[in-house]
Amino acid sequence: MATGWNFHELYLWHDTGRGAMFFPPGLTVEPGEHAENEGTKRRFRNLMEVSGLTDRLVSLRSDPFSETDLARFHTRDYIDRIRTLSAARGGEAAELTPFGPGSYDIACLAAGGTFAVMDAVLEGRVANGYALVRPPGHHAERDLGLGFCLFANVALSILKAREKHRLARVAVVDWDVHHGNGTQQAFWDDPGVLLISIHQDRLFPMTSGFATERGEGRGAGATVNVPLMPGCGHGAYMEVFRRIVLPALHAYKPDLIVVSSGFDGSVADPLGRMLLHSGTYREMTRLLMAAADELCGGRLAMSHEGGYSAAYVPYCGLAVMEQLSGIRSPVDDPFLPIVSRYGGQDLMPWQAAHIAALAEGLEARIAAL
Ligand code: ZN
């Protein structure tokens, strides 16, 4: 069975303006593009096309989310505010999260694109799939856009998919380098969603993502935060998968695995301070596919989040898509022979100790859910 792919030209038209991210107020440094601009997404899409991979995937259409769909998580006040600003000249969803005219509709389409992939996977129309959406979603909270995110694409799509498909258990693996705070908020007391967020400690938001945040009430134990120190490479992430992600998934036994897929953990990312390369993303995808095969009939759906290196996001994305589809394109990652040999790619003893401490008691907590 083929792999699903969701992309829409309008995702690129979400306008984050200039000078709003890296550049302080005042006439000191020349304004430049916002970190979250359309470039990395366009280049990922373009490499998919020139590699020949796009032609071999099943294109999945996005139907925009309605206000009812958004209200499964977001407050009516917040939805109204974004829609009103979007209908005028745009505005700010929150700090760092500017948007232009029409972004409400584009964000509804991005949430719909994420759902389209999940839905196709759950209906068995595709084996697995990827939604290359924009704006991203995992930082968006109930009543607040945050960190370039307007609406919570992954959380909203899970809530809708649960209504339609009666899923008992969904696991989210968030490998974006930032904390998946919005997804965490959405399912904080919900044992029906296991969230595993692997992120750089206190990168963004700086006030959440701690290992001590584990969920509450019936959801206590279903939130797994894996905050890592800067400088983790391939070896450290493989250890996180071996000690935390895979045991957690096996203990939880989900009906569907969803990935919040950011490529800002890459060695070339301007915002993150990790060392990952396309081979890491390929291997994390392989491990999740194997877990999905074993646990839930292979059902695996991914939604794009961050990733800000114009040169490197496309190669990381292509590696994931090659692995998902089982099709190797003729394109090689030209950076891989160099960056995979950087010092720091191997698991360091202090990283192993930190990861072992995070893994302590994990399976028991999840098995109790
Ligand atoms: Zn991110």
JSON list of N, CA and C in Angstrom, two decimals, residues 17 116 155 188 236 252 265 269 274 309 336:
[
{"chain": "A", "resi": 17, "resn": "GLY", "atom": "N", "xyz": [5.69, 37.93, 7.69]},
{"chain": "A", "resi": 17, "resn": "GLY", "atom": "CA", "xyz": [6.30, 39.25, 7.65]},
{"chain": "A", "resi": 17, "resn": "GLY", "atom": "C", "xyz": [7.82, 39.24, 7.78]},
{"chain": "A", "resi": 116, "resn": "ALA", "atom": "N", "xyz": [-6.48, 14.89, 7.16]},
{"chain": "A", "resi": 116, "resn": "ALA", "atom": "CA", "xyz": [-6.64, 14.10, 5.93]},
{"chain": "A", "resi": 116, "resn": "ALA", "atom": "C", "xyz": [-5.69, 12.90, 5.93]},
{"chain": "A", "resi": 155, "resn": "ALA", "atom": "N", "xyz": [-3.32, 18.00, 17.68]},
{"chain": "A", "resi": 155, "resn": "ALA", "atom": "CA", "xyz": [-4.31, 17.74, 18.74]},
{"chain": "A", "resi": 155, "resn": "ALA", "atom": "C", "xyz": [-5.73, 17.78, 18.18]},
{"chain": "A", "resi": 188, "resn": "TRP", "atom": "N", "xyz": [-3.70, 16.74, 28.76]},
{"chain": "A", "resi": 188, "resn": "TRP", "atom": "CA", "xyz": [-3.05, 16.73, 30.09]},
{"chain": "A", "resi": 188, "resn": "TRP", "atom": "C", "xyz": [-3.67, 15.72, 31.05]},
{"chain": "A", "resi": 236, "resn": "ALA", "atom": "N", "xyz": [22.64, 9.97, 20.88]},
{"chain": "A", "resi": 236, "resn": "ALA", "atom": "CA", "xyz": [21.77, 10.31, 22.01]},
{"chain": "A", "resi": 236, "resn": "ALA", "atom": "C", "xyz": [20.31, 10.07, 21.64]},
{"chain": "A", "resi": 252, "resn": "TYR", "atom": "N", "xyz": [2.21, 1.13, 26.14]},
{"chain": "A", "resi": 252, "resn": "TYR", "atom": "CA", "xyz": [0.92, 1.82, 25.95]},
{"chain": "A", "resi": 252, "resn": "TYR", "atom": "C", "xyz": [0.00, 1.10, 24.97]},
{"chain": "A", "resi": 265, "resn": "GLY", "atom": "N", "xyz": [15.80, 19.91, 14.98]},
{"chain": "A", "resi": 265, "resn": "GLY", "atom": "CA", "xyz": [16.85, 19.23, 15.73]},
{"chain": "A", "resi": 265, "resn": "GLY", "atom": "C", "xyz": [18.06, 18.96, 14.84]},
{"chain": "A", "resi": 269, "resn": "ASP", "atom": "N", "xyz": [20.33, 23.69, 11.97]},
{"chain": "A", "resi": 269, "resn": "ASP", "atom": "CA", "xyz": [19.20, 24.56, 12.29]},
{"chain": "A", "resi": 269, "resn": "ASP", "atom": "C", "xyz": [19.64, 25.85, 12.99]},
{"chain": "A", "resi": 274, "resn": "MET", "atom": "N", "xyz": [21.00, 21.05, 18.35]},
{"chain": "A", "resi": 274, "resn": "MET", "atom": "CA", "xyz": [21.27, 19.62, 18.30]},
{"chain": "A", "resi": 274, "resn": "MET", "atom": "C", "xyz": [22.06, 19.30, 17.02]},
{"chain": "A", "resi": 309, "resn": "SER", "atom": "N", "xyz": [16.35, 25.38, 8.60]},
{"chain": "A", "resi": 309, "resn": "SER", "atom": "CA", "xyz": [17.52, 25.43, 7.74]},
{"chain": "A", "resi": 309, "resn": "SER", "atom": "C", "xyz": [17.09, 25.28, 6.28]},
{"chain": "A", "resi": 336, "resn": "LEU", "atom": "N", "xyz": [25.54, 14.54, 4.43]},
{"chain": "A", "resi": 336, "resn": "LEU", "atom": "CA", "xyz": [25.58, 13.42, 5.36]},
{"chain": "A", "resi": 336, "resn": "LEU", "atom": "C", "xyz": [26.99, 12.88, 5.65]}
]
